[in-house]
Structure formats: C-alpha cells, structure tokens
Amino acid sequence: MIEIKNYIGGHLQGALSGATLENPEPATGKTFSFIPDSDQSDVDAAVAAAQDAFPAWSALSNNERGHYLMAISRKIVSRMDEFVEAESRDNGKPQWLARKVDIRRAHENFEFFGTGIMHFASEAHPMNDGINYTLRKPLGVVGCISPWNLPLYLFTWKIAPALAAGNTVVAKPSEVTPYTAHLLSEVCMEVGLPAGVLNIVHGTGPKTGAAIVAHPGTKAISFTGSTRAGKEIASVAAPMFKKISLELGGKNPNIIFADCDFDKALKTSVSSSFSNQGQICLCGSRIFIQRSIYDTFRDAFVERVKNLKVGDPMDPYSKQGAVVSQMHYDKVLSYIELAKQEGGKILCGGEAIHPEGRCADGWFIAPTVIEDLAYDARCNMEEIFGPVVTLTPFDTEEEVLRMANATEYGLSSTIWTSNLNTANRMSEDIKAGIVWINCWLKRDLRTPFGGVKSSGVGREGGWEALRFFTEPKNVCIEY
Ligand code: NAD
C-alpha cells in the first residue's frame, strides 16, 4: 500500500487527525494507496507555512524563482517513468498517453513559466506632462484546486505561474488522483524548494477544498473542475473579494461541414471524442455533420471507433483505458441509458467492458456513438465527460450555430471546413472561449485559455496567468 502524505512547511506528514481515505486503481477497482483526509487544521497549518515563506520567496528576483521552477521541471523529466506509471495507475489512462500528454505537459508547465517570468514586464502609459507605470506585485498566499482528468498537467498549470509570480501556494489535487502530486512534493524537496513555498494538502472537496477557499489567508483561488463546485467556490470567495479564476465544465461542439478535409476531420474526430476516455474538458462530445456527408461520415466514424482497443492501461496497444472511478463509471452508464430513453440509437459501444485478467473488475466502458437524439435532449445538454458522443445532422450554418450555442456551456469548439469565410463567420458567432479550425487540441501555452457562460470566469495561460497571480498598482508621476 502506498501512503500518500501532505507536504506542509517542507515536510511530508499525514493529516493531523490521522484520518485517511482509500484510493483505488481504476483498472482493477482495488485500493492501492491511502491519502490524508485533511481538514481545517491541516489547511490552517499549510496557510501558516505559506505565509511564513512569502516574504523571502517574493523578494527573490524573477530569475531566481525561474531557476527553481526549471530545476523542478528537470527533476520531473529525470523521474519520467515513475511519474508516468503513477499517473496511469491512479487515473486509468493508458501509460503511453500519460507519457505523451500528462507528464510531458507537467514539466513543460514549469519550464514555460520558469522562463516566462524572466520576460514578464508591466505597462507604462506616458502623458504629455507625466507618466504612469504599473507595478505588478504577487498577491501573497494563493489556493490552487484541480480535478482528476489531467491530474499533474492541470495541477502544475496553476502552481507554476503562481510560484513564478512570487506567490506562495496551498494546493489541493483531486482526491481521486492524488499520486503524482505526492511525487511532486518529493521533487520539490529534492531540488531544495524553500519550505512553505508550495504546500500540498490532500483530501475531499467539501472539507479540504472548501477550507482553502474560505480561509481568510488565501488571497486568490484558481480552480479547475465542475461547474457545480465552481458555483460553490464563487459563492464563498466572491463576498470575501478574493480574485477567482474558474475553469469549469464543457459540452463542446465539433462541427463538420461538407467541404472539409474528410480524412483529417474523421481521424481527428476520433481523438477529440475519445482521448483520455472522453474525459478531457475540451473533448468534442456533440458532433454536428452537414447532411450531404452525414451517412458517409457516420459509417466511417463508427467503423474507426469500433477498432479502438479498450484494455489494461499498461498494455501499449490499449487505445482506451478505464474511466476514473466507480462513481464516474455509474454516471456515464446512466447517461447511456438515458440516451436510449430519449430516443437515441446506439451505433456502437453502449456498455461496460470486462477485460480478462487483472483488469476484470476495472471500470471500462466501450467507446459509444449515439444518433437520433434531439439537439436539446438532456444527453446533448449535460456534461457526460466520458467515452460517449452524439451525432446530429445539419443543413445550414445558421442552424448549426443555433444548436451548437444551445447549451449552458461555452468552453471550446471545433470547426471543419475549407471555406475561410465560413470558418471566420463561425468563429465570430460561436459562444466559446476557444475555437479550433481544422484541428483539435493544438496548444500554444501563450494563448488565453478558458470558457464563457457556465464554462468559467477568467483566462489561464501565458501573461493572462501571470497577470491573474499579480495585483497591478498604478504609479503616476507628474514631471
Ligand atoms: P470537481 O468539481 O468534482 O472537483 C474538482 C476539484 O475541486 C477536486 O480537487 C475537488 O476535491 C475540489 N472540490 C470539489 N468541491 C469543492 C468545493 N466545494 N470547494 C473546494 N473544492 C472543491 O470536478 P472533477 O469531477 O474532479 O473534474 C471534472 C470536471 O472538471 C468536469 O466538469 C470538467 O469539464 C472539468 N474540467 C474543466 C477544465 C477546464 O479547463 N475548463 C479542465 C479539466 C476539467
């Protein structure tokens, strides 16, 4: 049994109460580790450690802080295999995916912000008879709370800019996927990150997460997770006038016009539907296909999806692993049942899978494609966040825009067309924070990242993140 610990004031320790939570492996359904079930007292200790560390950390030069982040990045690379195995075991995703996407991005996040802070500058506004300049000071202690779908990737996407900008951090990974955050604690100790600069507290959202949000000592909350939790966090943090950045749920449209590059749209749509078992907030779970190519695209798509091998995340030939938890497995299967009740036709998948051998009791679901659902059926409106997509035909640009924009969400969107005018008009009118034209998940870490409507508030990435984690102060000098 692996014992995961809190990292507070530079030390690894259990919850002060001694309470623990079980952490199962999704591929087998068996508990493989315990995590601290932290409460208010652990969060108080973490905030106090972060407050103690703040004066010295914020007084370092940007370059000095950048060098610590680069050292963390290098150390993750040197322990790559261990991180990859941990992420895959904890989350159920195939190991090749954890290597290609998760851990790679985690070390890149530290590299990106570790070097980025060396180039970060602020504005000046000259007048005829004077000048304004903007000081950007770190906020103090900030809270970072992340979900289970891209565990270390999203955890570090918050921690790295927060630290680079000179803040000290109290962070909580998802209780469902705590393992790589624990390895990150070890890495921080190995590179000699000063005690209290980063504190990692494990536990549940309602107890540990809520204590971080409500603590008067945390000056900002950067949160990625469900819209439901985002609302709760905003209701607590907003009246305390904390800065908040909320990256929330999505129900993203993937729109395929008849004039698209068919083969590329087809191949990429399989990835954008089912990567990470469909558990990426950016997955295109509603596929709209122009009617003249609907049948051809549908048949080719279903054929490819049927060939996706579902199985042991340790098997390099598994394209799909397990979904993250029993609770999530039950939720996704219940939505498949709901789709049938709503009149949906299951074209492939639609059921649980029980691989032979060690994974027989794991939480595997066959990639599922559904058609014939109304565009406003619940399965097309609510976030399922699993290996389930729906296909809907459309005739005109206006019609598909209306259907695409009909949900409460507005995170990302994908448009496939060879007509530049269509692409530009759609990009203007689609209600989403991110639009991909003829591609998906092509990322440049400098770009603003985030959603509109119930998909969130604020933007991450590049200067946006460094601005979020600093407070601007205008200084005006008259000549
Ligand atoms: P979740 O909201 O249940 O939990 C996310 C994190 O918040 C966890 O660490 C959890 O312990 C904590 N938490 C839960 N309730 C809390 C509360 N009241 N106060 C403080 N912390 C609390 O989400 P999840 O199930 O872990 O993740 C899946 C969701 O995340 C999906 O909705 C998905 O779309 C979303 N997501 C969004 C993005 C994005 O960039 N917009 C990226 C990844 C995932």
Short mmCIF file of C-alpha atoms and ligand atoms in Angstrom, two decimals:
data_model
loop_
_atom_site.label_atom_id
_atom_site.label_comp_id
_atom_site.label_asym_id
_atom_site.label_seq_id
_atom_site.Cartn_x
_atom_site.Cartn_y
_atom_site.Cartn_z
CA MET A 1 0.00 0.00 0.00
CA ILE A 2 1.36 3.40 -0.93
CA GLU A 3 1.00 6.09 1.71
CA ILE A 4 0.45 9.50 0.22
CA LYS A 5 1.28 12.42 2.53
CA ASN A 6 0.57 16.10 2.81
CA TYR A 7 3.51 18.39 2.02
CA ILE A 8 3.38 21.26 4.52
CA GLY A 9 6.20 23.60 5.53
CA GLY A 10 8.71 21.46 3.64
CA HIS A 11 7.74 18.19 5.38
CA LEU A 12 5.71 15.14 4.42
CA GLN A 13 3.07 14.35 7.02
CA GLY A 14 -0.30 12.64 7.46
CA ALA A 15 -3.49 14.50 8.28
CA LEU A 16 -3.26 15.96 11.80
CA SER A 17 -6.37 13.97 12.72
CA GLY A 18 -4.75 10.79 11.42
CA ALA A 19 -7.76 10.17 9.14
CA THR A 20 -7.19 8.63 5.70
CA LEU A 21 -9.14 7.96 2.52
CA GLU A 22 -8.79 4.93 0.26
CA ASN A 23 -7.54 5.48 -3.27
CA PRO A 24 -8.44 2.73 -5.76
CA GLU A 25 -6.83 1.89 -9.11
CA PRO A 26 -9.50 2.33 -11.83
CA ALA A 27 -8.16 -0.51 -13.99
CA THR A 28 -8.61 -3.08 -11.22
CA GLY A 29 -11.08 -1.47 -8.82
CA LYS A 30 -8.70 -2.29 -5.94
CA THR A 31 -7.32 0.15 -3.38
CA PHE A 32 -3.59 0.70 -3.85
CA SER A 33 -2.95 3.75 -1.69
CA PHE A 34 -4.20 5.87 1.19
CA ILE A 35 -4.31 9.64 1.27
CA PRO A 36 -4.67 12.04 4.18
CA ASP A 37 -8.30 13.03 4.79
CA SER A 38 -7.25 16.57 5.66
CA ASP A 39 -9.46 19.06 7.46
CA GLN A 40 -9.41 22.70 8.53
CA SER A 41 -6.44 22.17 10.89
CA ASP A 42 -4.22 20.86 8.06
CA VAL A 43 -5.25 23.77 5.83
CA ASP A 44 -4.53 26.22 8.67
CA ALA A 45 -1.04 24.73 9.02
CA ALA A 46 -0.45 24.94 5.26
CA VAL A 47 -1.60 28.57 5.05
CA ALA A 48 0.58 29.48 8.04
CA ALA A 49 3.62 27.82 6.40
CA ALA A 50 2.89 29.64 3.14
CA GLN A 51 2.55 32.98 4.96
CA ASP A 52 5.91 32.44 6.67
CA ALA A 53 7.57 31.62 3.35
CA PHE A 54 6.06 34.53 1.41
CA PRO A 55 8.40 37.43 2.34
CA ALA A 56 11.60 35.62 1.31
CA TRP A 57 10.11 33.95 -1.79
CA SER A 58 8.55 37.13 -3.13
CA ALA A 59 11.80 39.02 -2.51
CA LEU A 60 13.76 36.72 -4.84
CA SER A 61 14.41 38.01 -8.32
CA ASN A 62 12.28 36.65 -11.15
CA ASN A 63 15.36 34.82 -12.42
CA GLU A 64 15.98 33.15 -9.08
CA ARG A 65 12.42 31.89 -8.86
CA GLY A 66 12.58 30.86 -12.50
CA HIS A 67 15.62 28.71 -11.76
CA TYR A 68 13.78 26.81 -9.02
CA LEU A 69 10.97 26.09 -11.48
CA MET A 70 13.40 24.91 -14.13
CA ALA A 71 15.01 22.59 -11.58
CA ILE A 72 11.58 21.10 -10.77
CA SER A 73 10.94 20.63 -14.49
CA ARG A 74 14.27 18.80 -14.98
CA LYS A 75 13.68 16.59 -11.97
CA ILE A 76 10.27 15.51 -13.28
CA VAL A 77 11.95 14.58 -16.56
CA SER A 78 14.59 12.56 -14.73
CA ARG A 79 11.83 10.61 -12.93
CA MET A 80 9.62 10.35 -16.04
CA ASP A 81 8.89 6.61 -15.91
CA GLU A 82 7.84 6.75 -12.30
CA PHE A 83 5.52 9.71 -12.93
CA VAL A 84 4.02 8.03 -15.99
CA GLU A 85 3.30 4.78 -14.14
CA ALA A 86 1.81 6.67 -11.20
CA GLU A 87 -0.49 8.82 -13.36
CA SER A 88 -1.72 5.87 -15.37
CA ARG A 89 -2.30 3.71 -12.30
CA ASP A 90 -4.12 6.46 -10.44
CA ASN A 91 -6.31 7.68 -13.30
CA GLY A 92 -6.85 4.61 -15.52
CA LYS A 93 -5.42 6.29 -18.62
CA PRO A 94 -3.03 4.34 -20.87
CA GLN A 95 0.62 4.76 -19.92
CA TRP A 96 1.54 5.95 -23.42
CA LEU A 97 -0.98 8.79 -23.03
CA ALA A 98 0.34 9.79 -19.60
CA ARG A 99 3.82 9.95 -21.16
CA LYS A 100 2.83 11.77 -24.34
CA VAL A 101 0.43 14.24 -22.77
CA ASP A 102 0.24 14.46 -18.97
CA ILE A 103 3.75 14.28 -17.61
CA ARG A 104 5.23 15.96 -20.62
CA ARG A 105 2.93 18.94 -20.11
CA ALA A 106 3.59 18.97 -16.37
CA HIS A 107 7.32 19.51 -16.81
CA GLU A 108 6.68 21.91 -19.69
CA ASN A 109 4.42 23.99 -17.44
CA PHE A 110 7.30 24.57 -15.02
CA GLU A 111 9.68 25.25 -17.90
CA PHE A 112 7.26 27.62 -19.61
CA PHE A 113 6.53 29.76 -16.55
CA GLY A 114 10.06 29.39 -15.15
CA THR A 115 11.43 31.05 -18.28
CA GLY A 116 8.36 33.19 -18.94
CA ILE A 117 8.74 35.07 -15.67
CA MET A 118 12.17 36.21 -16.80
CA HIS A 119 10.47 38.07 -19.67
CA PHE A 120 7.42 39.32 -17.79
CA ALA A 121 7.11 43.10 -17.87
CA SER A 122 4.43 45.59 -16.99
CA GLU A 123 2.89 48.56 -18.76
CA ALA A 124 3.72 52.26 -18.90
CA HIS A 125 1.27 54.97 -20.00
CA PRO A 126 3.09 58.20 -20.85
CA MET A 127 1.17 61.53 -20.76
CA ASN A 128 2.28 64.96 -22.02
CA ASP A 129 3.31 66.05 -18.56
CA GLY A 130 3.97 62.83 -16.74
CA ILE A 131 3.99 59.06 -16.82
CA ASN A 132 2.10 56.16 -15.28
CA TYR A 133 3.75 52.84 -14.72
CA THR A 134 2.20 49.65 -13.44
CA LEU A 135 3.75 47.68 -10.63
CA ARG A 136 2.71 44.04 -10.53
CA LYS A 137 3.13 42.57 -7.09
CA PRO A 138 2.43 38.97 -6.05
CA LEU A 139 -0.81 38.51 -4.14
CA GLY A 140 0.52 36.56 -1.15
CA VAL A 141 -0.78 33.06 -0.41
CA VAL A 142 -2.96 31.64 -3.17
CA GLY A 143 -5.09 28.50 -3.38
CA CYS A 144 -4.92 26.14 -6.37
CA ILE A 145 -7.50 23.35 -6.72
CA SER A 146 -7.52 20.88 -9.60
CA PRO A 147 -9.54 17.93 -10.99
CA TRP A 148 -8.78 14.28 -11.78
CA ASN A 149 -8.86 14.13 -15.57
CA LEU A 150 -5.38 15.54 -16.31
CA PRO A 151 -4.05 15.37 -12.77
CA LEU A 152 -0.48 16.67 -12.76
CA TYR A 153 -0.93 18.59 -16.02
CA LEU A 154 -3.67 20.85 -14.59
CA PHE A 155 -2.23 20.98 -11.07
CA THR A 156 1.08 22.37 -12.35
CA TRP A 157 -0.67 24.66 -14.88
CA LYS A 158 -1.79 26.66 -11.82
CA ILE A 159 1.08 26.14 -9.41
CA ALA A 160 3.84 27.09 -11.87
CA PRO A 161 2.56 30.61 -12.73
CA ALA A 162 1.54 31.25 -9.12
CA LEU A 163 5.05 30.47 -7.87
CA ALA A 164 6.79 32.20 -10.76
CA ALA A 165 4.92 35.43 -9.99
CA GLY A 166 6.20 35.33 -6.40
CA ASN A 167 3.22 33.91 -4.53
CA THR A 168 3.34 31.04 -2.10
CA VAL A 169 0.80 28.31 -2.65
CA VAL A 170 -1.59 26.00 -0.86
CA ALA A 171 -2.68 23.44 -3.43
CA LYS A 172 -5.09 20.53 -3.46
CA PRO A 173 -5.12 17.87 -6.18
CA SER A 174 -8.24 15.81 -6.73
CA GLU A 175 -8.72 13.19 -4.03
CA VAL A 176 -9.46 10.80 -6.90
CA THR A 177 -5.96 11.19 -8.41
CA PRO A 178 -3.51 12.34 -5.72
CA TYR A 179 -0.46 10.23 -6.57
CA THR A 180 1.58 12.41 -8.92
CA ALA A 181 1.01 15.45 -6.69
CA HIS A 182 2.69 13.41 -3.96
CA LEU A 183 5.63 12.68 -6.26
CA LEU A 184 5.79 16.41 -7.00
CA SER A 185 6.20 17.03 -3.23
CA GLU A 186 9.23 14.73 -3.29
CA VAL A 187 10.63 16.56 -6.29
CA CYS A 188 10.28 19.93 -4.52
CA MET A 189 12.19 18.57 -1.55
CA GLU A 190 14.89 17.12 -3.82
CA VAL A 191 15.51 20.44 -5.59
CA GLY A 192 15.55 22.33 -2.27
CA LEU A 193 12.49 24.49 -2.86
CA PRO A 194 12.36 26.61 0.33
CA ALA A 195 9.99 25.22 2.97
CA GLY A 196 6.41 26.53 2.79
CA VAL A 197 6.68 27.96 -0.74
CA LEU A 198 4.47 25.16 -2.06
CA ASN A 199 2.17 23.24 0.28
CA ILE A 200 0.09 20.33 -0.96
CA VAL A 201 -2.90 19.28 1.12
CA HIS A 202 -4.82 16.13 0.20
CA GLY A 203 -8.47 15.47 0.90
CA THR A 204 -12.02 15.93 -0.32
CA GLY A 205 -13.53 18.99 -1.97
CA PRO A 206 -16.21 19.73 0.61
CA LYS A 207 -13.72 19.50 3.50
CA THR A 208 -10.17 20.31 2.37
CA GLY A 209 -11.00 22.28 -0.77
CA ALA A 210 -13.70 24.33 0.93
CA ALA A 211 -11.30 25.15 3.80
CA ILE A 212 -8.73 26.52 1.33
CA VAL A 213 -11.39 28.64 -0.39
CA ALA A 214 -12.85 30.04 2.84
CA HIS A 215 -9.52 30.68 4.59
CA PRO A 216 -9.02 34.44 5.05
CA GLY A 217 -5.31 33.90 4.38
CA THR A 218 -5.75 32.80 0.73
CA LYS A 219 -5.91 35.86 -1.48
CA ALA A 220 -6.90 34.19 -4.74
CA ILE A 221 -8.41 30.89 -5.80
CA SER A 222 -7.54 29.25 -9.08
CA PHE A 223 -9.93 26.38 -9.63
CA THR A 224 -10.45 23.83 -12.38
CA GLY A 225 -13.31 21.38 -12.06
CA SER A 226 -17.06 21.06 -12.36
CA THR A 227 -19.46 23.93 -12.85
CA ARG A 228 -21.29 22.77 -9.70
CA ALA A 229 -18.19 23.14 -7.49
CA GLY A 230 -17.24 26.35 -9.30
CA LYS A 231 -20.54 27.92 -8.25
CA GLU A 232 -19.99 26.92 -4.62
CA ILE A 233 -16.47 28.33 -4.67
CA ALA A 234 -17.59 31.61 -6.24
CA SER A 235 -20.34 31.98 -3.63
CA VAL A 236 -17.76 31.78 -0.84
CA ALA A 237 -14.80 33.58 -2.43
CA ALA A 238 -16.61 36.47 -4.13
CA PRO A 239 -18.02 38.08 -0.94
CA MET A 240 -14.51 37.86 0.51
CA PHE A 241 -13.31 39.81 -2.57
CA LYS A 242 -10.77 37.15 -3.50
CA LYS A 243 -9.57 37.01 -7.06
CA ILE A 244 -11.04 33.92 -8.70
CA SER A 245 -10.22 32.04 -11.85
CA LEU A 246 -12.71 29.28 -12.65
CA GLU A 247 -12.14 26.74 -15.42
CA LEU A 248 -15.31 24.68 -15.49
CA GLY A 249 -17.29 22.13 -17.49
CA GLY A 250 -17.90 21.90 -21.22
CA LYS A 251 -20.16 20.30 -23.80
CA ASN A 252 -18.18 21.18 -26.85
CA PRO A 253 -19.46 21.11 -30.43
CA ASN A 254 -17.41 19.51 -33.21
CA ILE A 255 -18.87 20.89 -36.46
CA ILE A 256 -18.13 19.14 -39.74
CA PHE A 257 -19.02 20.95 -42.96
CA ALA A 258 -19.32 19.01 -46.21
CA ASP A 259 -16.37 20.89 -47.75
CA CYS A 260 -13.90 19.78 -45.06
CA ASP A 261 -10.79 17.64 -45.46
CA PHE A 262 -12.79 14.47 -44.82
CA ASP A 263 -9.96 12.15 -43.79
CA LYS A 264 -8.38 14.64 -41.42
CA ALA A 265 -11.75 15.53 -39.86
CA LEU A 266 -12.54 11.85 -39.44
CA LYS A 267 -9.22 10.89 -37.85
CA THR A 268 -9.11 13.90 -35.54
CA SER A 269 -12.75 13.49 -34.52
CA VAL A 270 -11.98 10.02 -33.19
CA SER A 271 -9.30 11.60 -30.96
CA SER A 272 -11.38 14.61 -29.99
CA SER A 273 -14.22 12.29 -28.98
CA PHE A 274 -12.38 9.60 -27.07
CA SER A 275 -8.92 10.76 -25.98
CA ASN A 276 -8.43 10.06 -22.29
CA GLN A 277 -11.70 8.04 -22.38
CA GLY A 278 -13.52 11.24 -23.38
CA GLN A 279 -12.51 12.79 -20.07
CA ILE A 280 -10.93 15.99 -21.38
CA CYS A 281 -12.87 19.18 -20.81
CA LEU A 282 -12.06 20.04 -24.46
CA CYS A 283 -13.39 16.83 -26.00
CA GLY A 284 -15.96 17.45 -28.73
CA SER A 285 -18.87 15.43 -27.38
CA ARG A 286 -21.51 16.77 -29.79
CA ILE A 287 -20.62 16.09 -33.41
CA PHE A 288 -22.67 18.04 -35.96
CA ILE A 289 -22.31 16.78 -39.54
CA GLN A 290 -23.61 18.53 -42.65
CA ARG A 291 -26.41 16.42 -44.09
CA SER A 292 -24.89 15.75 -47.52
CA ILE A 293 -21.99 13.82 -45.92
CA TYR A 294 -23.82 12.61 -42.80
CA ASP A 295 -24.22 8.94 -43.74
CA THR A 296 -20.72 8.58 -45.17
CA PHE A 297 -19.07 10.29 -42.23
CA ARG A 298 -21.16 8.40 -39.66
CA ASP A 299 -20.36 4.99 -41.14
CA ALA A 300 -16.63 5.71 -41.44
CA PHE A 301 -16.53 7.17 -37.94
CA VAL A 302 -18.31 4.22 -36.31
CA GLU A 303 -16.02 1.80 -38.14
CA ARG A 304 -12.94 3.51 -36.68
CA VAL A 305 -14.41 3.76 -33.19
CA LYS A 306 -15.20 0.03 -33.16
CA ASN A 307 -11.48 -0.59 -33.73
CA LEU A 308 -10.34 1.34 -30.64
CA LYS A 309 -8.87 -1.27 -28.32
CA VAL A 310 -10.10 -0.90 -24.74
CA GLY A 311 -7.96 -2.58 -22.08
CA ASP A 312 -5.21 -2.58 -19.49
CA PRO A 313 -3.60 0.90 -19.30
CA MET A 314 -0.22 -0.84 -19.01
CA ASP A 315 -0.69 -2.51 -22.40
CA PRO A 316 0.94 -0.30 -25.07
CA TYR A 317 -1.74 -1.42 -27.56
CA SER A 318 -4.67 -0.18 -25.44
CA LYS A 319 -6.09 2.94 -27.03
CA GLN A 320 -8.61 3.36 -24.22
CA GLY A 321 -8.13 2.69 -20.52
CA ALA A 322 -10.57 2.72 -17.61
CA VAL A 323 -12.74 5.65 -16.56
CA VAL A 324 -11.58 7.23 -13.36
CA SER A 325 -13.86 5.89 -10.61
CA GLN A 326 -16.81 3.67 -9.79
CA MET A 327 -18.94 6.79 -9.30
CA HIS A 328 -18.00 8.17 -12.69
CA TYR A 329 -18.47 4.77 -14.36
CA ASP A 330 -22.01 4.59 -12.94
CA LYS A 331 -22.70 8.15 -14.07
CA VAL A 332 -21.55 7.56 -17.65
CA LEU A 333 -23.51 4.30 -17.95
CA SER A 334 -26.61 6.02 -16.57
CA TYR A 335 -26.34 8.65 -19.32
CA ILE A 336 -26.17 5.90 -21.94
CA GLU A 337 -29.43 4.50 -20.50
CA LEU A 338 -30.92 7.99 -20.53
CA ALA A 339 -29.93 8.41 -24.18
CA LYS A 340 -31.90 5.27 -25.04
CA GLN A 341 -34.94 6.60 -23.17
CA GLU A 342 -34.59 9.90 -25.03
CA GLY A 343 -34.87 8.05 -28.34
CA GLY A 344 -31.16 7.75 -29.13
CA LYS A 345 -29.87 4.92 -31.30
CA ILE A 346 -26.61 3.33 -30.08
CA LEU A 347 -24.39 2.86 -33.13
CA CYS A 348 -21.53 1.25 -31.22
CA GLY A 349 -20.47 0.68 -27.62
CA GLY A 350 -23.18 1.45 -25.11
CA GLU A 351 -21.93 -1.00 -22.49
CA ALA A 352 -19.32 -1.80 -19.89
CA ILE A 353 -16.32 -3.93 -20.81
CA HIS A 354 -14.70 -6.53 -18.56
CA PRO A 355 -11.21 -7.33 -19.87
CA GLU A 356 -9.71 -10.68 -18.95
CA GLY A 357 -7.07 -10.95 -16.25
CA ARG A 358 -6.05 -8.34 -13.73
CA CYS A 359 -8.50 -5.73 -15.11
CA ALA A 360 -11.66 -7.86 -14.90
CA ASP A 361 -13.12 -5.68 -12.12
CA GLY A 362 -11.96 -2.35 -13.59
CA TRP A 363 -14.20 0.47 -14.77
CA PHE A 364 -14.06 0.14 -18.55
CA ILE A 365 -16.71 1.45 -20.94
CA ALA A 366 -16.80 0.81 -24.68
CA PRO A 367 -16.50 3.99 -26.78
CA THR A 368 -20.09 4.87 -27.54
CA VAL A 369 -21.61 6.67 -30.52
CA ILE A 370 -25.26 7.71 -30.45
CA GLU A 371 -27.51 9.25 -33.14
CA ASP A 372 -31.12 10.34 -33.47
CA LEU A 373 -31.16 12.44 -30.29
CA ALA A 374 -32.82 15.85 -30.35
CA TYR A 375 -30.19 18.59 -30.18
CA ASP A 376 -31.74 19.74 -26.91
CA ALA A 377 -32.11 16.28 -25.34
CA ARG A 378 -30.53 16.07 -21.88
CA CYS A 379 -27.70 13.91 -23.26
CA ASN A 380 -26.88 16.77 -25.63
CA MET A 381 -27.14 19.47 -22.96
CA GLU A 382 -25.48 17.98 -19.87
CA GLU A 383 -21.81 17.16 -19.49
CA ILE A 384 -21.27 13.38 -19.54
CA PHE A 385 -17.45 13.60 -19.54
CA GLY A 386 -16.87 10.05 -20.69
CA PRO A 387 -16.43 7.96 -23.87
CA VAL A 388 -19.80 8.98 -25.31
CA VAL A 389 -20.52 11.19 -28.34
CA THR A 390 -23.67 12.07 -30.24
CA LEU A 391 -24.08 12.65 -33.98
CA THR A 392 -26.54 15.24 -35.30
CA PRO A 393 -27.10 16.26 -38.93
CA PHE A 394 -27.48 19.90 -40.00
CA ASP A 395 -28.22 21.80 -43.21
CA THR A 396 -27.14 25.41 -42.77
CA GLU A 397 -24.61 27.49 -40.88
CA GLU A 398 -27.41 29.29 -39.00
CA GLU A 399 -28.97 26.03 -37.91
CA VAL A 400 -25.75 24.51 -36.62
CA LEU A 401 -24.81 27.69 -34.79
CA ARG A 402 -28.15 27.69 -33.01
CA MET A 403 -27.71 24.07 -31.94
CA ALA A 404 -24.05 24.48 -31.02
CA ASN A 405 -24.77 27.51 -28.85
CA ALA A 406 -27.80 25.95 -27.15
CA THR A 407 -26.06 24.56 -24.06
CA GLU A 408 -25.21 26.46 -20.89
CA TYR A 409 -21.51 25.78 -21.61
CA GLY A 410 -19.01 27.60 -23.81
CA LEU A 411 -15.54 26.16 -23.40
CA SER A 412 -14.18 25.06 -26.77
CA SER A 413 -15.39 24.30 -30.28
CA THR A 414 -14.01 22.72 -33.43
CA ILE A 415 -14.95 23.63 -36.99
CA TRP A 416 -14.04 21.63 -40.08
CA THR A 417 -14.33 23.48 -43.39
CA SER A 418 -12.14 24.54 -46.29
CA ASN A 419 -14.09 27.78 -46.70
CA LEU A 420 -12.29 30.64 -44.98
CA ASN A 421 -15.44 32.75 -44.84
CA THR A 422 -17.43 30.01 -43.14
CA ALA A 423 -14.57 29.49 -40.68
CA ASN A 424 -14.36 33.19 -39.85
CA ARG A 425 -18.12 33.72 -39.55
CA MET A 426 -18.49 30.68 -37.31
CA SER A 427 -15.54 31.76 -35.13
CA GLU A 428 -17.16 35.16 -34.64
CA ASP A 429 -20.54 33.79 -33.63
CA ILE A 430 -19.84 30.62 -31.74
CA LYS A 431 -20.09 31.07 -27.98
CA ALA A 432 -16.86 29.50 -26.78
CA GLY A 433 -13.57 30.67 -25.32
CA ILE A 434 -11.56 28.53 -27.75
CA VAL A 435 -12.16 27.80 -31.44
CA TRP A 436 -10.13 25.23 -33.36
CA ILE A 437 -10.37 25.39 -37.13
CA ASN A 438 -9.38 22.17 -38.90
CA CYS A 439 -7.54 20.89 -35.83
CA TRP A 440 -8.13 19.98 -32.22
CA LEU A 441 -6.16 20.46 -29.02
CA LYS A 442 -3.39 22.28 -30.84
CA ARG A 443 -1.99 24.22 -27.92
CA ASP A 444 0.31 27.19 -27.61
CA LEU A 445 0.80 27.89 -23.92
CA ARG A 446 0.94 31.67 -24.54
CA THR A 447 -2.69 31.87 -25.66
CA PRO A 448 -5.63 32.79 -23.40
CA PHE A 449 -7.32 29.62 -22.19
CA GLY A 450 -10.80 29.49 -20.68
CA GLY A 451 -14.52 29.42 -21.26
CA VAL A 452 -17.63 31.58 -21.39
CA LYS A 453 -21.10 31.10 -19.87
CA SER A 454 -21.12 28.24 -17.33
CA SER A 455 -17.68 27.11 -18.53
CA GLY A 456 -15.95 29.64 -16.34
CA VAL A 457 -14.58 33.02 -15.46
CA GLY A 458 -11.13 34.32 -16.32
CA ARG A 459 -8.35 33.02 -18.52
CA GLU A 460 -5.26 30.93 -17.87
CA GLY A 461 -2.10 30.67 -19.96
CA GLY A 462 0.80 32.96 -20.79
CA TRP A 463 0.66 36.52 -19.50
CA GLU A 464 -3.00 36.02 -18.54
CA ALA A 465 -1.93 33.63 -15.80
CA LEU A 466 0.89 35.85 -14.57
CA ARG A 467 -1.48 38.82 -14.52
CA PHE A 468 -4.04 36.82 -12.56
CA PHE A 469 -1.45 35.93 -9.95
CA THR A 470 -0.28 39.54 -9.52
CA GLU A 471 -2.01 42.71 -8.38
CA PRO A 472 -1.48 45.74 -10.63
CA LYS A 473 -0.72 49.02 -8.92
CA ASN A 474 -0.61 52.21 -10.97
CA VAL A 475 2.04 54.79 -10.09
CA CYS A 476 1.57 58.25 -11.62
CA ILE A 477 4.42 60.78 -11.72
CA GLU A 478 3.95 64.37 -12.84
CA TYR A 479 7.02 65.88 -14.47
P1 NAD B 1 -14.98 18.53 -9.18
O1 NAD B 1 -15.54 19.89 -9.27
O2 NAD B 1 -15.77 17.48 -8.52
O3 NAD B 1 -13.60 18.58 -8.37
C1 NAD B 1 -12.50 19.38 -8.80
C2 NAD B 1 -11.64 19.71 -7.60
O4 NAD B 1 -12.36 20.57 -6.74
C3 NAD B 1 -11.26 18.50 -6.76
O5 NAD B 1 -9.97 18.71 -6.24
C4 NAD B 1 -12.31 18.52 -5.66
O6 NAD B 1 -11.88 17.89 -4.48
C5 NAD B 1 -12.47 20.01 -5.44
N1 NAD B 1 -13.76 20.45 -4.90
C6 NAD B 1 -14.97 19.90 -5.09
N2 NAD B 1 -15.91 20.62 -4.43
C7 NAD B 1 -15.28 21.67 -3.85
C8 NAD B 1 -15.70 22.77 -3.04
N3 NAD B 1 -16.96 22.94 -2.70
N4 NAD B 1 -14.77 23.64 -2.62
C9 NAD B 1 -13.48 23.50 -2.97
N5 NAD B 1 -13.01 22.47 -3.71
C10 NAD B 1 -13.90 21.57 -4.16
O7 NAD B 1 -14.55 18.14 -10.65
P2 NAD B 1 -13.92 16.76 -11.14
O8 NAD B 1 -15.01 15.74 -11.18
O9 NAD B 1 -12.69 16.48 -10.37
O10 NAD B 1 -13.45 17.14 -12.61
C11 NAD B 1 -14.27 17.05 -13.73
C12 NAD B 1 -14.79 18.41 -14.12
O11 NAD B 1 -13.72 19.29 -14.35
C13 NAD B 1 -15.58 18.38 -15.40
O12 NAD B 1 -16.72 19.19 -15.25
C14 NAD B 1 -14.63 19.00 -16.41
O13 NAD B 1 -15.24 19.60 -17.52
C15 NAD B 1 -13.93 19.99 -15.57
N6 NAD B 1 -12.67 20.40 -16.17
C16 NAD B 1 -12.57 21.65 -16.70
C17 NAD B 1 -11.39 22.05 -17.30
C18 NAD B 1 -11.23 23.43 -17.90
O14 NAD B 1 -10.12 23.80 -18.21
N7 NAD B 1 -12.30 24.19 -18.07
C19 NAD B 1 -10.31 21.17 -17.36
C20 NAD B 1 -10.46 19.91 -16.81
C21 NAD B 1 -11.64 19.53 -16.21
#
